[in-house]
Coordinates of C-alpha atoms in Angstrom, one line a residue:
M518 CA 62.3 59.2 18.2
L519 CA 65.7 61.1 17.9
A520 CA 65.3 61.1 14.0
Q521 CA 61.6 62.8 14.9
I522 CA 63.3 65.3 17.4
K523 CA 66.3 65.9 14.0
I524 CA 63.4 66.3 11.6
M525 CA 61.1 68.7 13.6
I526 CA 64.4 70.7 14.9
K527 CA 65.8 71.4 11.3
L528 CA 62.2 72.9 10.5
E529 CA 62.0 75.0 13.5
L530 CA 65.4 76.3 12.7
C531 CA 64.7 76.6 9.0
N532 CA 63.7 80.1 9.0
L533 CA 65.5 81.6 11.9
Y534 CA 65.2 85.4 11.9
G535 CA 63.9 84.7 8.3
L536 CA 66.7 83.7 6.8
N537 CA 65.2 81.1 4.8
A538 CA 62.8 83.5 3.1
L539 CA 66.2 85.4 2.5
R540 CA 67.6 82.5 0.8
F541 CA 65.0 81.1 -1.4
S542 CA 62.4 84.0 -1.9
K543 CA 62.0 84.7 -5.2
D544 CA 60.0 88.2 -4.3
K545 CA 62.7 90.8 -4.4
K546 CA 60.8 93.1 -2.4
A547 CA 60.3 91.0 0.7
K548 CA 64.4 89.5 0.1
R549 CA 65.2 93.4 0.1
K550 CA 62.9 94.0 3.5
S551 CA 64.8 90.3 4.7
L552 CA 68.0 91.3 4.6
G553 CA 67.4 94.9 5.9
L554 CA 66.0 93.2 9.2
L555 CA 69.2 91.0 8.8
V556 CA 71.1 94.1 8.7
L557 CA 69.4 96.2 11.6
W558 CA 69.9 93.0 13.5
M559 CA 74.0 92.9 12.6
V560 CA 74.0 96.7 13.5
L561 CA 72.4 96.7 17.1
I562 CA 74.6 93.4 17.5
V563 CA 77.4 95.2 16.8
M564 CA 76.6 98.0 19.1
G565 CA 75.9 95.6 22.1
M566 CA 79.2 94.0 21.5
F567 CA 81.1 97.3 21.7
Y568 CA 79.5 98.5 24.3
V569 CA 80.1 94.8 26.4
G570 CA 83.5 95.6 25.1
G571 CA 83.5 98.8 26.8
L572 CA 82.4 97.5 30.3
A573 CA 85.0 95.0 30.5
Y574 CA 87.5 96.9 29.8
G575 CA 86.4 99.8 32.3
L576 CA 86.2 96.7 34.7
I577 CA 89.7 95.4 33.7
Y578 CA 91.1 99.1 34.2
L579 CA 89.8 99.5 37.6
G580 CA 92.0 96.7 38.6
M581 CA 88.7 94.2 38.8
Q582 CA 89.4 91.2 36.3
E583 CA 88.8 88.4 38.3
V584 CA 85.3 89.2 38.0
V585 CA 85.0 89.9 34.1
P586 CA 83.8 86.2 33.6
A587 CA 81.2 86.7 36.2
Y588 CA 79.5 89.8 35.2
L589 CA 79.1 88.9 31.4
I590 CA 77.8 85.6 32.2
T591 CA 75.4 87.7 34.4
I592 CA 74.2 90.2 31.9
S593 CA 73.6 87.7 29.4
S594 CA 71.9 85.4 31.9
L595 CA 69.4 87.9 32.9
L596 CA 68.7 89.0 29.3
I597 CA 67.5 85.5 29.0
F598 CA 65.7 84.9 31.6
V599 CA 63.7 88.6 31.5
F600 CA 63.3 88.0 27.7
G601 CA 62.2 84.2 28.1
V602 CA 59.7 85.1 30.8
L603 CA 57.8 86.9 28.6
K604 CA 58.1 84.8 25.7
A605 CA 58.2 80.8 26.8
G606 CA 54.8 80.3 26.8
S607 CA 53.8 81.7 23.8
A608 CA 56.9 80.3 22.1
I609 CA 56.5 76.6 23.3
F610 CA 52.4 75.8 23.5
R611 CA 51.8 78.5 20.3
K612 CA 48.8 77.4 18.4
E613 CA 49.9 77.7 15.2
G614 CA 50.6 74.3 13.2
Y615 CA 49.3 72.9 16.7
D616 CA 46.7 70.8 14.7
I617 CA 48.8 69.8 11.9
L618 CA 51.2 68.2 14.4
C619 CA 48.8 66.7 16.5
A620 CA 48.0 64.3 13.2
L621 CA 51.5 62.9 12.7
P622 CA 53.0 60.2 14.1
I623 CA 55.2 61.3 16.3
G624 CA 55.7 61.1 19.7
Q625 CA 54.5 63.2 22.5
G626 CA 57.6 65.2 23.1
V627 CA 58.7 66.0 19.6
A628 CA 56.9 69.3 19.4
A629 CA 58.2 70.3 22.6
A630 CA 61.4 69.2 22.4
S631 CA 62.1 70.8 19.2
R632 CA 60.5 74.3 20.4
L633 CA 63.4 74.3 23.5
F634 CA 65.7 73.8 21.3
R635 CA 64.9 76.6 19.4
M636 CA 64.9 78.9 22.2
Y637 CA 68.2 77.4 23.5
V638 CA 69.4 78.7 19.8
E639 CA 67.9 82.0 19.9
D640 CA 69.2 82.3 23.4
L641 CA 72.8 81.1 22.8
L642 CA 73.3 83.5 20.3
M643 CA 72.6 86.0 22.7
T644 CA 74.8 85.2 25.1
L645 CA 77.7 84.8 22.5
A646 CA 77.1 88.4 21.7
V647 CA 77.5 89.4 25.1
F648 CA 80.2 86.6 26.3
L649 CA 82.7 86.7 23.5
P650 CA 83.5 90.4 23.2
G651 CA 84.0 90.6 26.8
I652 CA 85.9 88.2 27.1
F653 CA 88.1 88.7 23.8
V654 CA 88.9 92.4 25.7
Y655 CA 89.6 90.0 28.8
A656 CA 92.3 87.6 27.2
W657 CA 93.3 90.8 25.3
N658 CA 94.5 92.6 27.9
I659 CA 95.2 90.0 30.5
R660 CA 96.6 87.3 28.4
P661 CA 95.6 84.5 30.0
D662 CA 96.8 80.7 30.2
A663 CA 96.0 78.2 27.5
G664 CA 93.0 77.0 30.3
V665 CA 91.2 80.1 30.1
Y666 CA 90.3 79.9 26.9
F667 CA 89.4 76.4 26.6
T668 CA 87.2 76.6 30.0
S669 CA 85.4 79.5 28.3
L670 CA 84.6 77.7 25.4
M671 CA 83.7 74.9 27.2
G672 CA 81.1 77.1 29.4
V673 CA 79.6 79.4 27.3
W674 CA 77.4 76.5 25.9
G675 CA 76.2 75.9 29.2
I676 CA 75.6 79.4 30.4
P677 CA 72.0 79.8 28.7
F678 CA 70.6 76.0 30.6
I679 CA 69.9 77.7 33.8
P680 CA 68.3 80.7 32.9
I681 CA 66.0 79.2 29.7
A682 CA 65.3 76.4 32.5
A683 CA 63.9 79.2 34.9
S684 CA 62.1 81.0 32.1
V685 CA 60.5 77.4 30.7
F686 CA 59.4 76.9 34.6
L687 CA 57.4 80.2 35.0
G688 CA 56.5 80.1 31.1
T689 CA 54.8 76.4 31.8
L690 CA 53.3 77.4 35.6
I691 CA 51.6 80.6 33.7
S692 CA 50.3 78.8 30.8
G693 CA 49.0 75.2 33.3
I694 CA 46.8 77.8 35.5
S695 CA 45.6 80.3 32.4
S696 CA 44.6 77.5 30.7
R697 CA 42.1 76.4 33.3
M698 CA 40.4 80.1 33.3
R699 CA 38.0 81.4 30.9
H700 CA 40.1 84.2 29.2
K701 CA 43.0 82.4 28.8
S702 CA 45.1 84.9 26.8
L703 CA 44.3 87.7 29.1
A704 CA 45.2 85.4 32.4
A705 CA 48.5 84.4 30.7
A706 CA 49.4 88.3 29.8
V707 CA 48.5 89.4 33.3
L708 CA 50.7 86.5 35.2
S709 CA 53.8 87.1 32.9
I710 CA 53.5 90.8 33.9
V711 CA 53.2 90.3 37.2
A712 CA 56.2 87.6 37.0
A713 CA 58.2 90.3 35.5
L714 CA 57.6 93.4 37.9
G715 CA 57.9 90.2 40.6
I716 CA 61.8 89.8 39.2
L717 CA 62.5 93.6 38.7
Y718 CA 61.6 94.0 42.4
G719 CA 63.7 91.5 43.7
W720 CA 66.8 93.0 41.6
S721 CA 66.1 96.2 43.3
G722 CA 66.1 94.6 46.6
V723 CA 69.3 92.7 46.2
L724 CA 71.1 95.8 44.6
A725 CA 70.0 97.3 47.1
L726 CA 72.6 95.5 49.1
D727 CA 71.0 95.7 52.7
G728 CA 74.3 96.8 54.3
S729 CA 75.8 93.6 53.1
I730 CA 79.3 95.0 51.8
T731 CA 80.8 96.4 54.7
P732 CA 83.5 99.0 54.9
E733 CA 86.6 96.6 54.8
M734 CA 85.0 95.0 51.2
L735 CA 84.8 98.5 49.8
K736 CA 88.5 98.6 50.2
N737 CA 88.7 95.6 47.5
L738 CA 86.4 96.8 45.0
S739 CA 86.6 93.3 43.1
G740 CA 85.4 91.7 46.3
A741 CA 82.3 93.7 46.5
V742 CA 81.7 93.5 42.8
S743 CA 82.0 89.9 43.6
A744 CA 79.8 89.3 46.3
L745 CA 77.0 91.3 44.5
L746 CA 77.4 89.0 41.8
E747 CA 77.1 86.1 43.8
K748 CA 74.1 87.3 45.9
L749 CA 72.2 88.1 42.2
Y750 CA 73.2 84.9 40.4
P751 CA 75.2 82.6 42.4
P752 CA 75.8 79.9 39.0
A753 CA 77.6 83.0 37.0
V754 CA 80.3 83.4 39.9
W755 CA 80.8 79.7 40.2
L756 CA 81.7 79.4 36.4
G757 CA 83.5 82.9 36.3
R758 CA 86.2 81.4 38.9
A759 CA 86.4 78.4 37.0
V760 CA 87.3 80.2 34.0
V761 CA 89.4 82.9 35.5
Q762 CA 91.5 79.8 37.1
G763 CA 91.3 77.7 33.8
D764 CA 90.1 74.9 35.6
V765 CA 88.7 73.1 32.7
L766 CA 87.4 70.2 34.9
R767 CA 85.3 72.3 37.2
G768 CA 83.9 74.4 33.8
A769 CA 83.0 70.9 32.7
W770 CA 81.3 70.1 35.9
Y771 CA 79.4 73.4 36.4
T772 CA 78.1 72.9 31.9
V773 CA 76.8 69.3 33.1
L774 CA 75.0 70.7 36.4
F775 CA 73.4 72.9 34.2
L776 CA 72.7 70.8 31.6
G777 CA 70.9 68.5 34.4
V778 CA 68.9 71.7 35.5
F779 CA 67.7 72.5 32.1
M780 CA 66.9 68.8 30.8
A781 CA 64.5 69.0 34.4
A782 CA 62.7 71.4 33.4
G783 CA 62.0 70.6 29.7
A784 CA 61.1 67.3 31.2
G785 CA 58.2 68.7 33.1
T786 CA 57.2 70.8 29.5
I787 CA 57.4 67.6 27.6
L788 CA 55.0 66.0 30.2
S789 CA 52.3 68.7 30.2
F790 CA 52.7 70.1 26.7
H791 CA 49.5 68.5 24.9
K792 CA 47.5 69.0 27.8
I793 CA 48.4 72.5 28.3
C794 CA 47.9 72.7 24.3
Q795 CA 44.7 71.2 24.6
S796 CA 43.2 73.1 27.2
L797 CA 44.7 76.4 25.4
H798 CA 43.6 75.9 22.3
S799 CA 40.3 74.6 22.3
S800 CA 37.2 76.3 22.8
F801 CA 33.0 74.9 24.0
A802 CA 30.4 76.6 22.3
M803 CA 26.9 77.1 23.6
H804 CA 23.9 75.9 21.5
H805 CA 21.5 77.9 22.7
Y806 CA 21.6 80.7 21.0
Q807 CA 18.9 83.2 20.6
L808 CA 18.7 86.3 18.5
G809 CA 19.0 89.3 20.8
R810 CA 18.5 93.0 20.0
L811 CA 21.0 94.5 16.9
K812 CA 22.7 96.9 17.3
A813 CA 24.6 99.7 15.0
S814 CA 28.2 101.1 15.7
S815 CA 29.7 103.5 13.7
V816 CA 32.8 102.3 11.6
A817 CA 35.3 103.5 14.2
V818 CA 33.6 101.9 16.8
S819 CA 33.4 99.0 14.9
L820 CA 37.0 98.9 14.2
C821 CA 38.4 99.4 17.3
R822 CA 36.1 96.8 19.1
R823 CA 37.5 94.4 16.8
E824 CA 41.4 95.6 17.4
F825 CA 40.6 95.2 21.4
K826 CA 39.3 91.6 20.8
R827 CA 42.8 90.7 18.7
Y828 CA 44.5 92.1 21.2
F829 CA 43.3 90.4 24.0
S830 CA 43.4 87.0 22.0
S831 CA 47.0 87.1 21.8
S832 CA 49.1 87.0 25.5
I833 CA 52.3 87.8 24.6
Y834 CA 51.0 91.1 22.5
V835 CA 49.2 92.1 25.6
A836 CA 52.4 91.1 27.9
N837 CA 54.8 93.1 25.8
T838 CA 52.7 96.4 25.1
L839 CA 51.8 96.5 28.6
I840 CA 54.9 96.1 30.9
G841 CA 55.6 99.9 29.8
P842 CA 52.0 101.5 30.9
V843 CA 52.3 99.4 33.9
M844 CA 56.1 100.4 34.5
G845 CA 55.2 103.5 34.7
C846 CA 52.8 103.6 36.8
V847 CA 54.9 101.5 39.3
L848 CA 57.6 104.4 39.0
S849 CA 54.7 106.7 39.7
A850 CA 53.8 104.9 43.1
A851 CA 57.7 104.7 44.1
L852 CA 58.2 108.3 43.7
L853 CA 55.2 109.4 45.5
A854 CA 56.3 106.6 48.6
A855 CA 59.9 107.9 48.5
G856 CA 59.9 111.5 47.0
T857 CA 62.8 112.4 44.7
E858 CA 65.5 113.0 47.7
P859 CA 66.5 109.3 47.0
I860 CA 67.4 109.6 43.7
E861 CA 69.0 113.1 43.8
R862 CA 71.6 112.1 46.4
L863 CA 72.4 109.2 43.7
L864 CA 73.4 111.6 40.7
P865 CA 76.6 112.8 40.2
V866 CA 75.0 116.1 39.8
S867 CA 72.3 118.5 40.8
I868 CA 69.2 117.9 38.2
D869 CA 66.0 119.5 38.7
M870 CA 63.6 116.1 38.8
G871 CA 60.6 117.7 38.2
G872 CA 61.8 118.9 34.4
L873 CA 62.9 115.3 33.8
V874 CA 59.8 113.5 35.3
P875 CA 57.6 114.2 32.3
F876 CA 60.3 112.7 29.6
V877 CA 61.1 109.8 31.8
T878 CA 57.4 109.0 32.3
A879 CA 56.1 109.5 28.6
G880 CA 59.9 107.2 27.9
V881 CA 58.3 104.9 29.6
F882 CA 55.2 104.7 28.2
C883 CA 56.0 104.8 24.5
M884 CA 58.6 101.7 24.9
M885 CA 56.3 99.5 23.1
P886 CA 53.2 100.7 21.2
A887 CA 50.5 98.5 20.3
T888 CA 50.5 99.9 16.5
A889 CA 54.2 98.8 15.9
C890 CA 52.5 95.1 15.4
S891 CA 49.1 95.4 14.7
I892 CA 49.2 95.0 11.0
S893 CA 51.6 92.5 11.0
L894 CA 49.8 90.1 13.6
E895 CA 46.7 90.4 11.4
G896 CA 49.0 87.9 9.5
R897 CA 47.4 85.9 6.3
N898 CA 44.1 87.9 7.3
W899 CA 44.7 91.0 6.4
W900 CA 43.5 90.5 2.9
I901 CA 40.3 90.2 4.6
M902 CA 40.6 94.1 5.8
K903 CA 42.3 95.4 2.5
S904 CA 39.2 93.9 0.9
L905 CA 36.5 95.7 2.9
P906 CA 34.8 99.1 1.6
L907 CA 36.9 101.1 4.2
T908 CA 39.8 103.5 3.7
V909 CA 43.2 103.1 4.6
K910 CA 42.4 106.2 7.1
N911 CA 39.3 104.0 8.6
I912 CA 41.6 101.1 9.0
L913 CA 44.7 102.8 10.8
D914 CA 42.4 105.2 12.9
G915 CA 41.1 101.7 14.5
K916 CA 44.2 100.7 15.4
I917 CA 45.5 104.0 16.8
L918 CA 42.4 104.7 18.9
M919 CA 42.9 101.2 20.2
N920 CA 46.3 101.9 21.4
L921 CA 45.3 105.3 22.6
L922 CA 42.3 104.1 24.9
L923 CA 44.6 100.9 26.1
I924 CA 47.2 103.4 27.6
L925 CA 44.6 106.0 28.9
P926 CA 43.9 104.4 32.2
F927 CA 47.5 103.6 33.5
Y928 CA 48.4 107.3 31.8
L929 CA 45.7 108.7 34.4
L930 CA 46.7 107.0 37.0
S931 CA 50.7 107.7 36.4
E932 CA 49.7 110.9 36.6
L933 CA 47.3 111.5 39.6
L934 CA 50.3 109.7 41.5
L935 CA 53.1 112.2 40.4
I936 CA 50.7 114.9 41.0
A937 CA 50.4 113.8 44.7
A938 CA 54.1 113.4 44.8
L939 CA 55.8 116.1 43.0
K940 CA 52.8 118.8 44.1
P941 CA 54.0 121.2 41.0
G942 CA 53.1 124.7 40.4
A943 CA 50.7 125.4 37.8
G944 CA 53.4 125.8 35.1
E945 CA 55.1 122.5 36.1
L946 CA 51.7 120.7 36.1
L947 CA 51.0 121.8 32.1
W948 CA 54.0 120.1 31.1
L949 CA 53.4 116.8 33.2
I950 CA 50.5 116.5 32.0
L951 CA 51.1 117.9 28.3
I952 CA 54.6 116.2 27.6
P953 CA 54.0 112.4 28.6
A954 CA 50.3 112.8 26.3
V955 CA 52.1 114.3 23.3
M956 CA 54.8 111.5 22.9
I957 CA 52.2 108.9 23.7
L958 CA 50.4 110.2 20.8
F959 CA 53.3 110.3 18.4
S960 CA 54.5 106.8 19.5
C961 CA 51.3 105.2 18.5
I962 CA 51.1 106.9 15.0
Y963 CA 54.8 106.3 14.7
G964 CA 54.5 102.6 15.4
I965 CA 51.7 102.3 12.5
T966 CA 54.3 104.0 10.5
V967 CA 56.7 101.7 11.2
N968 CA 54.6 98.5 11.2
L969 CA 53.4 99.8 7.2
H970 CA 56.8 99.7 6.0
F971 CA 58.2 96.5 8.0
P972 CA 55.4 94.3 8.0
V973 CA 55.7 90.4 8.7
L974 CA 52.4 88.7 7.3
E975 CA 53.9 85.6 6.9
W976 CA 54.6 84.3 10.7
E977 CA 54.4 80.7 12.7
S978 CA 54.6 82.4 15.6
E979 CA 53.4 85.7 17.6
V980 CA 57.3 85.7 18.8
R981 CA 58.2 86.4 15.6
V982 CA 56.1 89.6 15.4
V983 CA 56.0 91.1 19.0
K984 CA 59.6 90.1 19.9
Q985 CA 62.0 89.2 16.8
S986 CA 60.3 92.2 13.9
A987 CA 61.8 95.0 12.4
S988 CA 58.8 97.1 13.5
A989 CA 58.7 95.9 16.9
V990 CA 62.0 97.1 17.6
L991 CA 62.0 100.2 15.4
G992 CA 58.5 101.0 16.8
G993 CA 59.6 100.2 20.6
M994 CA 62.8 102.2 20.0
G995 CA 61.2 105.1 18.5
G996 CA 59.7 106.8 21.5
F997 CA 62.1 106.3 24.5
L998 CA 64.8 107.6 22.3
L999 CA 63.0 110.4 21.6
A1000 CA 61.8 111.1 25.0
F1001 CA 65.6 110.5 26.1
L1002 CA 67.2 113.1 23.5
C1003 CA 64.5 115.8 24.2
A1004 CA 65.3 115.2 28.1
A1005 CA 69.0 115.8 27.9
P1006 CA 69.0 119.7 27.0
I1007 CA 66.4 120.4 29.7
G1008 CA 68.6 118.4 31.8
V1009 CA 71.4 121.1 31.2
A1010 CA 69.9 124.0 30.4
P1011 CA 69.3 127.3 32.4
K1012 CA 65.7 127.2 33.8
T1013 CA 64.8 130.2 32.6
Y1014 CA 64.8 128.6 29.4
D1015 CA 62.7 125.6 30.6
G1016 CA 59.5 126.5 29.3
L1017 CA 60.5 127.7 26.0
L1018 CA 62.5 124.7 25.2
K1019 CA 59.4 121.9 26.5
G1020 CA 56.9 124.4 24.3
G1021 CA 59.0 123.9 21.4
F1022 CA 59.8 119.9 21.9
C1023 CA 55.6 119.8 22.3
L1024 CA 55.5 121.6 19.3
M1025 CA 57.8 120.1 16.8
I1026 CA 56.3 116.4 18.3
L1027 CA 53.1 117.2 17.0
L1028 CA 53.7 118.6 14.0
A1029 CA 56.1 115.4 13.0
A1030 CA 52.6 113.5 14.1
G1031 CA 50.4 115.0 12.0
Y1032 CA 52.8 114.6 8.9
L1033 CA 53.4 111.1 9.7
Y1034 CA 49.8 110.7 10.3
R1035 CA 48.9 112.1 6.9
R1036 CA 51.2 110.1 5.0
N1037 CA 49.6 107.1 6.5
S1038 CA 46.6 107.6 5.5
C1039 CA 47.5 108.1 1.9
F1040 CA 49.4 104.8 2.2
D1041 CA 48.4 102.1 -1.0
L1042 CA 48.0 99.1 1.1
C1043 CA 46.9 97.3 -1.7
G1044 CA 50.0 98.0 -3.6
K1045 CA 52.7 97.9 -1.2
I1046 CA 51.5 95.3 1.5

């Protein structure tokens, strides 16, 4: 059993983040793309490390060095949990390779155990990227005893256990419920989005503090932050105190405790693995077909319909691309319910919220366009699309049209809520409608552009495409960063130039979208992909 698990773990990890392709591929073009993706991840990791190190230094500068370890543990755990909820079900119960695993003489829990171990390795790397820079800054400034270093090195292995266990439990629960439904992928995606929104709502309630921080605690800022972290995630405070005190035995005890929670969640997943996989990936065909009336559709309608079928067949694809539009509607509803006054009171300077709301809405809607992964998700079937008597423009138009129609109802609902909340005049109403629409159009075209240049057609899991590919990262960041860059000058510019700046931004974005669209329509699919 252990030998089988060891072999399966090796197979799971051999091509982690495309390293196997980078090592052994003889295709120079593929190696360049793998190397470019690796460099991109390294740049993002280095940027994150500097950011975390700066946060740790800021806490030490404010005299809150006691909460630095707990703060770092909380950040890494929340990141693991949020990303894990959206990918756990697809990563563990993925369809690719399941038919081969069923034919192999391996135990029932071998495949599930190897996939759980892969999740642990990926999340441990994320933990190290967050925890180690902050601890380095802490050690450099505080110069603690040797016990702090030993406890940190021992405790860092246990940080991912509880958030992985929680995300795996939710992922297994969502997959188990959706496996009993007719539209399994759509049901799993909806349940994942509901779970993610519930988590965000819970965090907002915790961060509101509900009066739990008293004026006496505010005199001791370190105690206030520690109380907040203990309310948000108590295990982080437990392990953080052990690190600060250099208590190696207590740190080891907490690590073993976290491991026990992880093993309990993993045992439940292993016991239900085959049953859930069979329910998710099996289908029943009816044999009383009757030939009905044949209908002819245009090329655009047919391709758009095909894209929707492919889209709703992947739960992780739906969950990761719809979370932005759903959050946009939720934020618009929250603005209608609470108004702009609470937000304006929290800001250190006076800002025209009505002028910034269109850019914030656009940024949320553009977080992850479906087009950023649409080509990669074709996978090994991409040759079928290329062999059809279709132009490049026909193929790409179908993917862009699907993305626009997908976002349209959420965009309309969000706009109605914002109009009711802000009650804008004629000029403000124009920008409130036009700015998000222009940026959404640009993000769809930009997403397909990025995916044309960074396709990933060889993948063993959709998680590799939707969450770990260069096109997913760059395509998801493009529209969001553009909205942020456009909102910055609007927030500080005089009111007199407000309309001129917004009109100029819209014109430039439309011109950029038109340029990218024209370039994409002339792309050589056969020669470059």
